[in-house]
Coordinates of C-alpha atoms and ligand atoms in Angstrom, one line a residue:
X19 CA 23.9 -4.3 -4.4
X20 CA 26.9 -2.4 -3.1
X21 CA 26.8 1.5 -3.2
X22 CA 24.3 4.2 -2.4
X23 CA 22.6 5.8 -5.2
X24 CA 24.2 8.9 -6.3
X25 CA 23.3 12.5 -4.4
X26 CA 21.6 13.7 -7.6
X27 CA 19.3 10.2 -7.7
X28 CA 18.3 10.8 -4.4
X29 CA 17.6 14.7 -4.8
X30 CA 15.5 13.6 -7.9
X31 CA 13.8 11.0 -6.0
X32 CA 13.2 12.8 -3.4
X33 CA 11.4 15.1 -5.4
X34 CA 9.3 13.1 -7.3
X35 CA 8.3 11.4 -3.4
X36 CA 7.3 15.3 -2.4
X37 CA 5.3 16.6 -6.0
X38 CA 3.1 12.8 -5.0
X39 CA 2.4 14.4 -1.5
X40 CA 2.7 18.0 -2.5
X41 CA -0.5 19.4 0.3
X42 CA -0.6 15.8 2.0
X43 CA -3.5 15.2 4.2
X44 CA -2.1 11.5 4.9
X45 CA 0.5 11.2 7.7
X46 CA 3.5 9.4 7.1
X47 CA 3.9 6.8 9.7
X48 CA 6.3 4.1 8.3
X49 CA 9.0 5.2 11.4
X50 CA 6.7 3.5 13.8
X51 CA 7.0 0.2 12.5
X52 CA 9.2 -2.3 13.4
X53 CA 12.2 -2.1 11.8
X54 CA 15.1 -4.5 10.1
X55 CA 18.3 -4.9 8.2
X56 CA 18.7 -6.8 5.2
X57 CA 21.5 -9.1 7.2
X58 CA 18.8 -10.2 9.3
X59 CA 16.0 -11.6 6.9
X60 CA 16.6 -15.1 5.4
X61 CA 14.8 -15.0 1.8
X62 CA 13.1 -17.9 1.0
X63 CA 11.5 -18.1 -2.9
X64 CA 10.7 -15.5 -4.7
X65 CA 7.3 -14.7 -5.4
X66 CA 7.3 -12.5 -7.9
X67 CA 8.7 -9.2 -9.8
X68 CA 7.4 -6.4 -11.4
X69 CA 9.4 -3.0 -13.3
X70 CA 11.2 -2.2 -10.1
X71 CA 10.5 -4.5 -7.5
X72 CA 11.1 -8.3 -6.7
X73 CA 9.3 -10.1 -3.9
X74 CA 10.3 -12.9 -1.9
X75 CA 8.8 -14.3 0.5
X76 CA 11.4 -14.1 4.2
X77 CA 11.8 -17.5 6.1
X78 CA 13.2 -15.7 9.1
X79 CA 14.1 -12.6 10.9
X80 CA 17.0 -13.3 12.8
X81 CA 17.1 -10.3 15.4
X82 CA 18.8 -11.5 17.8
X83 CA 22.8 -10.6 16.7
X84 CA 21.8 -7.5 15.8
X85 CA 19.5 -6.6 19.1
X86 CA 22.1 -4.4 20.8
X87 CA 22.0 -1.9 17.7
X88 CA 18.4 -1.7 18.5
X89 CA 18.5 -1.3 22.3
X90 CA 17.7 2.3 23.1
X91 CA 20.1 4.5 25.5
X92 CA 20.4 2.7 28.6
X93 CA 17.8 4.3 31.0
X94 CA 17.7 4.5 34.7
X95 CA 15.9 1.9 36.6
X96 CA 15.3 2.8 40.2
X97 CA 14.4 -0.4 41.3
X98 CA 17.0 -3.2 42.3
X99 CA 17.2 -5.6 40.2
X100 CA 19.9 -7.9 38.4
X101 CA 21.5 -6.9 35.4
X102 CA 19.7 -9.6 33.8
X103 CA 16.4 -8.4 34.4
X104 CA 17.5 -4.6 33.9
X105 CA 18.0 -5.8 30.5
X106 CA 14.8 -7.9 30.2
X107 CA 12.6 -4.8 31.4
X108 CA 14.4 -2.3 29.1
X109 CA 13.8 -5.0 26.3
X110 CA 9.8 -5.4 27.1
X111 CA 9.2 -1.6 27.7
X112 CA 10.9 -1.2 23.8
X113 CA 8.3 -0.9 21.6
X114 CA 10.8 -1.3 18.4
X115 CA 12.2 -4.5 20.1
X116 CA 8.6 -5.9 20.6
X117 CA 7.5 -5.1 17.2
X118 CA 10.6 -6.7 16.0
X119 CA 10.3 -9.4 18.0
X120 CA 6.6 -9.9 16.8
X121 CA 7.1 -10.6 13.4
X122 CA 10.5 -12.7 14.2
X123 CA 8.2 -14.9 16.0
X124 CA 4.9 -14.8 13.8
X125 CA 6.9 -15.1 10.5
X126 CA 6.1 -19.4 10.0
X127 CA 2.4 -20.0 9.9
X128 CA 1.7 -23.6 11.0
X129 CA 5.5 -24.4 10.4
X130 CA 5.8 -24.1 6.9
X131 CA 4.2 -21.0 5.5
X132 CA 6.3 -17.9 5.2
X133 CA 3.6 -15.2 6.7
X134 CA 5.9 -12.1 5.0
X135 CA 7.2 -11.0 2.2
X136 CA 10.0 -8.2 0.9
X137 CA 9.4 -5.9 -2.1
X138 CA 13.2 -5.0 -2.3
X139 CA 14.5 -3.3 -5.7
X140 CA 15.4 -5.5 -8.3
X141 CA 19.1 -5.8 -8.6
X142 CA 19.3 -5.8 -12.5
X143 CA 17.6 -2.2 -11.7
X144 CA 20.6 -1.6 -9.4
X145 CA 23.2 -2.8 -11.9
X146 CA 21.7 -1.2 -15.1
X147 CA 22.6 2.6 -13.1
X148 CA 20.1 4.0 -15.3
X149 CA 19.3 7.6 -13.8
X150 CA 15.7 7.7 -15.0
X151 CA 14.8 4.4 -14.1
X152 CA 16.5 4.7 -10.8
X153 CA 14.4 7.5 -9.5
X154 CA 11.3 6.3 -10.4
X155 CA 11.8 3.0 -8.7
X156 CA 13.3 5.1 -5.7
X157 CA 10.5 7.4 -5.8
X158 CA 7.7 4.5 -6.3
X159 CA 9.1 2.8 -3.1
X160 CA 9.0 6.0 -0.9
X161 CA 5.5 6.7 -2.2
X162 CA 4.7 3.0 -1.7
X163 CA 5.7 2.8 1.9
X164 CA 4.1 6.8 2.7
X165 CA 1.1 5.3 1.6
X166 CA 0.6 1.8 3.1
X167 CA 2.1 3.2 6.3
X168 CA -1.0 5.6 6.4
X169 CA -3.9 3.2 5.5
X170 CA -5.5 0.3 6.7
X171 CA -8.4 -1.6 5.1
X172 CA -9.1 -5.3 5.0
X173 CA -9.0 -5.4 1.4
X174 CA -5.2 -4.2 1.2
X175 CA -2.4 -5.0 1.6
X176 CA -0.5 -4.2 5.0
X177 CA 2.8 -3.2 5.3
X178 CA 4.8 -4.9 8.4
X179 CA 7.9 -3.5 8.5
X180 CA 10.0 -1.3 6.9
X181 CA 14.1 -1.4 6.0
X182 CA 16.4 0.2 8.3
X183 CA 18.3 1.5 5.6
X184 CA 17.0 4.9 4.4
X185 CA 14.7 4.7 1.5
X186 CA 16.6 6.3 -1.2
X187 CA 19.2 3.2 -0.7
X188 CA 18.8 0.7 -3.0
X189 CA 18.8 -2.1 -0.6
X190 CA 15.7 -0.3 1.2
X191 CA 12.4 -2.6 1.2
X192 CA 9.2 -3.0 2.9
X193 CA 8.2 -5.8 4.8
X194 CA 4.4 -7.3 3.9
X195 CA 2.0 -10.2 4.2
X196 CA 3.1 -12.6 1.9
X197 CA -0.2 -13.2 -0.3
X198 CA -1.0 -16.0 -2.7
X199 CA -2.3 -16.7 -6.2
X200 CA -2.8 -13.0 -8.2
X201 CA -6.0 -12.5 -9.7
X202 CA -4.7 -13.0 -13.4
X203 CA -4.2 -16.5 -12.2
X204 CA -7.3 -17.1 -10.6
X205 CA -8.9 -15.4 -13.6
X206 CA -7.4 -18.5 -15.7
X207 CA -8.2 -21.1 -12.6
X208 CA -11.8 -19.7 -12.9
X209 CA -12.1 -19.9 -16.5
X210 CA -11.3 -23.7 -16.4
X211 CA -13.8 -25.0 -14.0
X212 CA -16.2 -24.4 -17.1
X213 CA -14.2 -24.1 -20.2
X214 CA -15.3 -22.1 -23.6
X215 CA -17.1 -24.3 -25.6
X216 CA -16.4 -24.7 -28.9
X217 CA -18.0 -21.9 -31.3
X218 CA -21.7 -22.7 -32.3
X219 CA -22.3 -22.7 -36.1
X220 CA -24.1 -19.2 -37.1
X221 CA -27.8 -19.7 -38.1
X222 CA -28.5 -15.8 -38.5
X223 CA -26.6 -13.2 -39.6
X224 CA -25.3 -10.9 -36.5
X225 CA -28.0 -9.2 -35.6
X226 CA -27.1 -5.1 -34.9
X227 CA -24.9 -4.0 -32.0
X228 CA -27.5 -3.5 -29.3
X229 CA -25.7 -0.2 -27.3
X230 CA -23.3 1.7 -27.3
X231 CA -19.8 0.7 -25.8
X232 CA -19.6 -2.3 -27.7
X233 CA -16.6 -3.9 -28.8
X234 CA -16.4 -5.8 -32.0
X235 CA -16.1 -9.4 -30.7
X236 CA -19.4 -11.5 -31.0
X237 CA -17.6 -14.7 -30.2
X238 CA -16.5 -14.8 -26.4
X239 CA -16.9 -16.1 -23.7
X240 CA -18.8 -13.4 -22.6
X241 CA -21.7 -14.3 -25.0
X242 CA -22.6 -17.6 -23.6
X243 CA -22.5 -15.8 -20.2
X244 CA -25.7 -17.1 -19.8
X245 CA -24.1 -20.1 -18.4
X246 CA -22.1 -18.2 -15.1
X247 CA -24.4 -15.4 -14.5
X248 CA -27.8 -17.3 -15.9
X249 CA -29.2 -17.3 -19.2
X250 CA -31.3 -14.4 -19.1
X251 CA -30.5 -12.7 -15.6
X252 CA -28.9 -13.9 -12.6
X253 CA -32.3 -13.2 -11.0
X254 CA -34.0 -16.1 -13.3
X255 CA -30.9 -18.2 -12.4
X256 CA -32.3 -18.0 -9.4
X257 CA -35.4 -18.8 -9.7
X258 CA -35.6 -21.2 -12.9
X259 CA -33.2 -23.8 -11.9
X260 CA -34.9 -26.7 -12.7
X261 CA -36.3 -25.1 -15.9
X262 CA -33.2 -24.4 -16.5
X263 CA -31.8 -28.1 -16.1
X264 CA -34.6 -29.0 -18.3
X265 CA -33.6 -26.8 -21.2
X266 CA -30.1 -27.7 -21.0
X267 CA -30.9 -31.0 -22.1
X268 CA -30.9 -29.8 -25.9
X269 CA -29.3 -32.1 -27.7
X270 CA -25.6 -30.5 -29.0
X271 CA -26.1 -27.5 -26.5
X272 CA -22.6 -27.0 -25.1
X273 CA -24.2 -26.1 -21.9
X274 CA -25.5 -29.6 -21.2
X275 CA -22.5 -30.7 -19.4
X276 CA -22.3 -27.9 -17.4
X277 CA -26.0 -28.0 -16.4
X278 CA -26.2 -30.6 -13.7
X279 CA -27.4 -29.7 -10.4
X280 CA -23.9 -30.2 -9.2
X281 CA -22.6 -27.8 -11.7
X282 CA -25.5 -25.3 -10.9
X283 CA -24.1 -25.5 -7.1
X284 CA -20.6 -25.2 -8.3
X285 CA -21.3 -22.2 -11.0
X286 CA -23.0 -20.8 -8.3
X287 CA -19.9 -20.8 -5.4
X288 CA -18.1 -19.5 -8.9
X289 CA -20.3 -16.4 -9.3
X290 CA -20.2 -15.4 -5.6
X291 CA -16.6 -15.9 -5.2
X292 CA -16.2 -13.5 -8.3
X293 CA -18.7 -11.0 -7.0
X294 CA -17.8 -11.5 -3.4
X295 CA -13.4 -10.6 -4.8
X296 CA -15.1 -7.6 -6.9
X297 CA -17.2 -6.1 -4.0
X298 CA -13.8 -6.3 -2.2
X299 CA -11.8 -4.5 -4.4
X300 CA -14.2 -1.9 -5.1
X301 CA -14.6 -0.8 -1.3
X302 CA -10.9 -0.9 -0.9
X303 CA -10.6 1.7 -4.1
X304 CA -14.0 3.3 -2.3
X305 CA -12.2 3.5 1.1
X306 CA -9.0 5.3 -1.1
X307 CA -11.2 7.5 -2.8
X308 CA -12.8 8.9 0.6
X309 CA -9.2 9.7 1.5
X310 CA -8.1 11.7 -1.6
X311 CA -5.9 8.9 -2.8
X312 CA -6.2 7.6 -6.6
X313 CA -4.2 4.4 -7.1
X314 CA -4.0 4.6 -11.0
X315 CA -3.3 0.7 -11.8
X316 CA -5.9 -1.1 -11.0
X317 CA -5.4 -4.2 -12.8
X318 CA -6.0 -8.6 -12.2
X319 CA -1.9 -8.2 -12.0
X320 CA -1.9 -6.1 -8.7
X321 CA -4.8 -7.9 -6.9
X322 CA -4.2 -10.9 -4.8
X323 CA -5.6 -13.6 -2.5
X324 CA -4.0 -13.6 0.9
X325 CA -4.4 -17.6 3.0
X326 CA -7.6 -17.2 3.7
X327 CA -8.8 -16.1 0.2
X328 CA -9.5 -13.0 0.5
X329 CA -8.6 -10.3 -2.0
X330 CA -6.0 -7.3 -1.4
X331 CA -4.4 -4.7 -3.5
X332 CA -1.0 -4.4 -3.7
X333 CA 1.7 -2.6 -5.5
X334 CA 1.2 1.4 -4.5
X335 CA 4.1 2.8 -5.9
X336 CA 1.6 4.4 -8.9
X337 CA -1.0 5.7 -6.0
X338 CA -1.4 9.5 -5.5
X339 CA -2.6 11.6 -3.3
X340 CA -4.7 14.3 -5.0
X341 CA -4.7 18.2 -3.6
X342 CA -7.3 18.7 -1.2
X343 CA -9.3 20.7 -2.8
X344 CA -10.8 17.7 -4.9
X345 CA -13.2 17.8 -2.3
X346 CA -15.6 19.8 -4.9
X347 CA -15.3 16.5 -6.7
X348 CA -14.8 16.3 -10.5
X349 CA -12.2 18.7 -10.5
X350 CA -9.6 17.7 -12.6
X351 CA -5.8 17.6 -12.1
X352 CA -2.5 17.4 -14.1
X353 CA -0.8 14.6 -13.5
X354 CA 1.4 12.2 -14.8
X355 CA 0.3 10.8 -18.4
X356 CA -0.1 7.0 -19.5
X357 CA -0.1 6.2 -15.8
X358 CA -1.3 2.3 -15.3
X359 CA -1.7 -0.4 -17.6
X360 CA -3.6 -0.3 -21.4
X361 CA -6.3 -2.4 -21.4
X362 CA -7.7 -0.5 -17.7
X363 CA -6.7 2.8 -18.1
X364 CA -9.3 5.6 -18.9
X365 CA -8.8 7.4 -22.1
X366 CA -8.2 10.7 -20.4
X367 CA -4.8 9.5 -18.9
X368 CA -3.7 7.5 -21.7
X369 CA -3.9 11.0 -24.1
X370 CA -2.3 12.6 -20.8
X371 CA -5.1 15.3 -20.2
X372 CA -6.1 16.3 -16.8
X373 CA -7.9 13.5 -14.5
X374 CA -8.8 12.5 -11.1
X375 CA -10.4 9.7 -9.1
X376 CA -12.4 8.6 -11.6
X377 CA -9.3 6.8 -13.8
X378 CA -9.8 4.0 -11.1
X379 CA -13.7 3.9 -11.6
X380 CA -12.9 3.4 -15.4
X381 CA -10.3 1.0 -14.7
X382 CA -12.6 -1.2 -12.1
X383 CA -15.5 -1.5 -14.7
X384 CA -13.2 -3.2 -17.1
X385 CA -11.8 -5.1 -14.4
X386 CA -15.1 -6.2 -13.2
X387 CA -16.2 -6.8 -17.1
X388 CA -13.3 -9.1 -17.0
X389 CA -14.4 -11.1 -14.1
X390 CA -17.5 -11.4 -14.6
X391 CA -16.5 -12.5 -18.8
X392 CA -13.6 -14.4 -17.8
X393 CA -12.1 -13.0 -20.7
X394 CA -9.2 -10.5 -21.3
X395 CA -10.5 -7.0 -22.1
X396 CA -9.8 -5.8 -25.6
X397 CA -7.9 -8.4 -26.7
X398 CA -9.1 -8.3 -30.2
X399 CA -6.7 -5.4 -30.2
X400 CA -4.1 -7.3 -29.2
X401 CA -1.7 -7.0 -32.2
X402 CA -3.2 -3.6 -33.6
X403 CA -2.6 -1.2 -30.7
X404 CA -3.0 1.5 -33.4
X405 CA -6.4 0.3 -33.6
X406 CA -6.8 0.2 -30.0
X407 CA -6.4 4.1 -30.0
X408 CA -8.2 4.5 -32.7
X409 CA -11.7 2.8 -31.5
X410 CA -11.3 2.6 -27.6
X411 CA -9.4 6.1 -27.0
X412 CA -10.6 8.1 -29.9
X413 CA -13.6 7.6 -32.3
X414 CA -16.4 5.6 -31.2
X415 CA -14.9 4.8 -27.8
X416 CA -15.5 0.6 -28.4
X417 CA -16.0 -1.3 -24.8
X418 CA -15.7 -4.5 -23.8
X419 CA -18.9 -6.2 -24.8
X420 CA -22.0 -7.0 -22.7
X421 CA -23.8 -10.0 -24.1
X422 CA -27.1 -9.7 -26.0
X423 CA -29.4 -11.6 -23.0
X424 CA -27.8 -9.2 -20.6
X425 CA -26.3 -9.4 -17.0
X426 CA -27.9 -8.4 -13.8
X427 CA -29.2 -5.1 -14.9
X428 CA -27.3 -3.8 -11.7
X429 CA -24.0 -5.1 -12.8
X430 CA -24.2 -3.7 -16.3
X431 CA -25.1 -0.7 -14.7
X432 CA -21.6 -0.6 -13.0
X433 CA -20.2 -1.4 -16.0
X434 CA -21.9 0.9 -18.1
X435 CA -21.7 3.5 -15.9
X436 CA -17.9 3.1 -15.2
X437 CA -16.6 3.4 -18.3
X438 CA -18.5 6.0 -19.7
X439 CA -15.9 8.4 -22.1
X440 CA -16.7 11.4 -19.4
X441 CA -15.1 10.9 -15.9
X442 CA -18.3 13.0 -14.9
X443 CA -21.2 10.3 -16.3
X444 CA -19.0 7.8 -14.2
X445 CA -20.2 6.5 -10.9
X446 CA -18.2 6.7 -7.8
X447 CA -17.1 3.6 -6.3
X448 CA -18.9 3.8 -2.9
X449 CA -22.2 3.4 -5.4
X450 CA -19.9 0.7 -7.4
X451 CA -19.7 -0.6 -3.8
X452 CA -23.2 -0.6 -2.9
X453 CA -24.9 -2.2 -5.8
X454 CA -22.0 -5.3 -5.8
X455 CA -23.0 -5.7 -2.2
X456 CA -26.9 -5.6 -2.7
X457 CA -26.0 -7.9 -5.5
X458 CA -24.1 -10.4 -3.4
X459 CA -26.7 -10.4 -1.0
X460 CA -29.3 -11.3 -3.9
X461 CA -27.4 -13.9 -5.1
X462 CA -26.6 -15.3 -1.2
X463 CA -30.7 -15.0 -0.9
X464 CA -30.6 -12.5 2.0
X465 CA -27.3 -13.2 3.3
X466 CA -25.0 -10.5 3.9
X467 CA -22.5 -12.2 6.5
X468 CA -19.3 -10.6 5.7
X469 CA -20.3 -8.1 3.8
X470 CA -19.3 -4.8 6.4
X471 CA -15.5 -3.8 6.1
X472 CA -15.5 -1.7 8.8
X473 CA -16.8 -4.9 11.0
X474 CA -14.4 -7.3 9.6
X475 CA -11.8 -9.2 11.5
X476 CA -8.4 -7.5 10.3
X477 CA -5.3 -8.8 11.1
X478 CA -3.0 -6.8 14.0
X479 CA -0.2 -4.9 12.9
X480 CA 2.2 -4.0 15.4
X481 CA 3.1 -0.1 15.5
X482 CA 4.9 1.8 18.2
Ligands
ATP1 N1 2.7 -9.3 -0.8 C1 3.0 -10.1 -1.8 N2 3.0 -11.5 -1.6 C2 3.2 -12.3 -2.7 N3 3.6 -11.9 -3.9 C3 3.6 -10.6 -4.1 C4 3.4 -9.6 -3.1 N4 3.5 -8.4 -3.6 C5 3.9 -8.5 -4.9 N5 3.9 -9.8 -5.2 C6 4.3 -10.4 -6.5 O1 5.4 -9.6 -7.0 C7 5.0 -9.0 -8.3 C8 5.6 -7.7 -8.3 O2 5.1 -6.8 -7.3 P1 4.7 -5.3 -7.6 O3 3.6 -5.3 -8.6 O4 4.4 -4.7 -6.3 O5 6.1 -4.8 -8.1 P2 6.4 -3.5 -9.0 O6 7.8 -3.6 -9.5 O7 6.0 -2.3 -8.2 O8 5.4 -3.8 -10.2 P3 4.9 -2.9 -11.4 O9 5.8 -3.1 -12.5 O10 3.6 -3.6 -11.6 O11 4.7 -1.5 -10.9 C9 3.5 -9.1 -8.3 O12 3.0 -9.1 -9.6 C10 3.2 -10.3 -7.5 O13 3.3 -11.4 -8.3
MG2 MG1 2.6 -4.5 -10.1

């Protein structure tokens, strides 16, 4: 990466940035974090890429050959002292040298573990000198870093540092906390512990669809969802385990195997790891929503589990901020078209009409039907996106389906109630929220350690 974009890239970017933030209520603080140049970092693999960005994970921060660039105009100090410790004061009283200094020193966990990452644009971006694509990378970075510089939730990412090149350079890039397996992958790791068994011969015809919102698919996954979330409801999981065990022992039933006590323990630690991951997300989308800030991509792609397994969302370059005035909530807004990713995205943005906070809500409920199903939403439309339109965006707006015996009434109510065609009949996510925590809790049988955000350990980040 050699030269800075052109002026007219920049200009464009620049206003693509502003239109995101046009009456901003959110501050901008990226320029009080700590600070670096690329020449400092040493990359270590790379973790991942996406349209614009790459990630890689940085082995070190080597601040020290650069430090004088850093040290501010030399100031008086009336005391006497050596030159040595003239330059050790001025160096502690610098915040920007301590918050460098902080992440050069905390960037190994338990000398191995990279504890950062970069999200620098990809090179092939860089080289391609494509105008269009150019500025919406540029612009998706500055929006990125505007927006993680301003929040701060347990359930999100946090940004670290930011480049010392200006962000309309292509070498700018934000420094983060390097975070683990994404959800797609655990989606698949999940789906393993108890694999699909193999199709049941039919004994009865289908009987009818039994609501509206269904999709066509009988088979899946989700219909022997009996077997994560209980047979009936995860309320009689609860309290028919032994019944249960005795049922199971049907000769041919593909849940036999599953069915021993260990497995009820272990398909148990499965559902509240799910639940606990979707409660997670949902207050972090809640906690955007009560600042005015939709993030429009909610997907398994741009979730992930940071060391300690917890779940953040990542990847803001999509987020915006909406006018204040959507305080009178349900107000709709123009913005930008076919925003997101298919299978999640609410039919109003993929025909482009006017939206607002609630294209998340519709994207979470098919999120969370995935979770739940372990299965990938719509994919029966997988080779017949005309189709797709047809039946999910248009006509008889299809949904993921909910099997016949039913999920916790509460989580089908989320479901339900998320991706209902009007953004108006949807729920907001702080009730999304609430019902996954009351859930958890029900599951947990009166447990609700962990369950307050706001009380949760978070991580320091180091600001001026
Ligand atoms: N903090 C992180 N730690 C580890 N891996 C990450 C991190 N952030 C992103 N990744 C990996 O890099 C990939 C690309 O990141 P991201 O989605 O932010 O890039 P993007 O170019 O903005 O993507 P998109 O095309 O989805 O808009 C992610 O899918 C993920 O695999
Ligand atoms: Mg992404």
């Amino acid at each position: 990466m050699s030269s800075d974009p052109s002026g007219k890239i920049v200009e464009q970017a620049l206003g693509a940035y502003k239109k995101t933030f046009a009456e901003s209520t959110i501050s901008d603080t990226s320029g009080d974090f700590p600070r670096f140049a690329f020449s400092e970092l040493t990359l270590g693999k790379r973790l991942g890429e996406g349209g614009f960005g790459v990630v890689s994970e940085v082995l070190a921060f080597d601040i020290s050959a650069h430090e004088d660039s850093h040290r501010p105009p030399e100031t008086s100090v009336e005391v006497e002292t050596t030159g040595v410790e003239v330059e050790r004061k001025e160096e502690e009283e610098d915040p920007d040298f301590q918050g460098r200094k902080f992440i050069a020193d905390h960037c190994i966990r338990n000398d191995s573990d990279a504890r950062y990452a970069i999200k620098i644009l990809k090179k092939s971006l860089v080289d391609k000198a494509d105008v269009n694509l150019m500025v919406k990378a540029l612009a998706d970075m500055a929006v990125e870093t505007h927006i993680l510089s301003a929040i701060e939730h347990p359930n999100i990412v946090k940004l670290r540092g930011v480049s010392q090149q200006g962000r309309y350079h292509p070498e700018y890039f934000i420094v983060m906390d390097r975070l683990y397996d994404t959800l797609d992958k655990r989606l698949k790791a999940w789906a393993e512990v108890f694999p699909k068994p193999p199709p049941m011969p039919k004994k009865n015809p289908p009987s009818k669809r039994q609501s509206s919102g269904s999709t066509r698919s009988t088979s899946s996954r989700a219909s022997k969802l009996g077997c994560i979330f209980g047979r009936k409801s995860s309320q009689e999981f609860d309290d028919d385990e032994e019944k249960e065990e005795q049922d199971d022992t049907v000769e041919m039933n593909p849940t036999t195997i599953e069915s021993s006590p260990s497995n009820l323990e272990k398909k148990k630690k499965l559902l509240e790891e799910r639940l606990v991951a979707c409660f997670d997300l949902a207050s972090a989308i809640a906690y955007l929503h009560e600042r005015n800030i939709i993030y429009r991509d909610t997907k398994p792609e741009n979730c992930a589990f940071d060391v300690r397994g917890d779940i953040k969302l990542f990847d803001f370059g999509t987020a915006k901020e909406l006018p204040p005035q959507n305080s009178k909530r349900d107000l709709t807004f123009n913005l930008t078209g076919m925003t997101g990713s298919l299978p999640w995205m609410a039919p109003e943005v993929a025909k482009s009409d006017p939206y607002n906070h609630k294209v998340d809500v519709f994207s979470f409920a098919v999120l969370l039907w995935q979770i739940v199903a372990l299965e990938m939403p719509f994919k029966e439309y997988e080779s017949d996106l005309r189709l797709f339109w047809e039946e999910v965006h248009n006509g008889p707006h299809k949904r993921p389906e909910i099997p016949r015996l039913g999920w916790p009434k509460p989580i089908e109510l989320c479901m339900r109630r998320g991706w209902a065609k009007e953004p108006s009949e949807r729920m907001e996510m702080k009730q999304i929220e609430n019902i996954l925590r009351k859930e958890i809790i029900r599951v947990r049988k009166g447990d609700d350690a962990g369950l307050r955000h706001d009380r949760r350990r978070s991580t320091f980040v180091f600001r001026r």
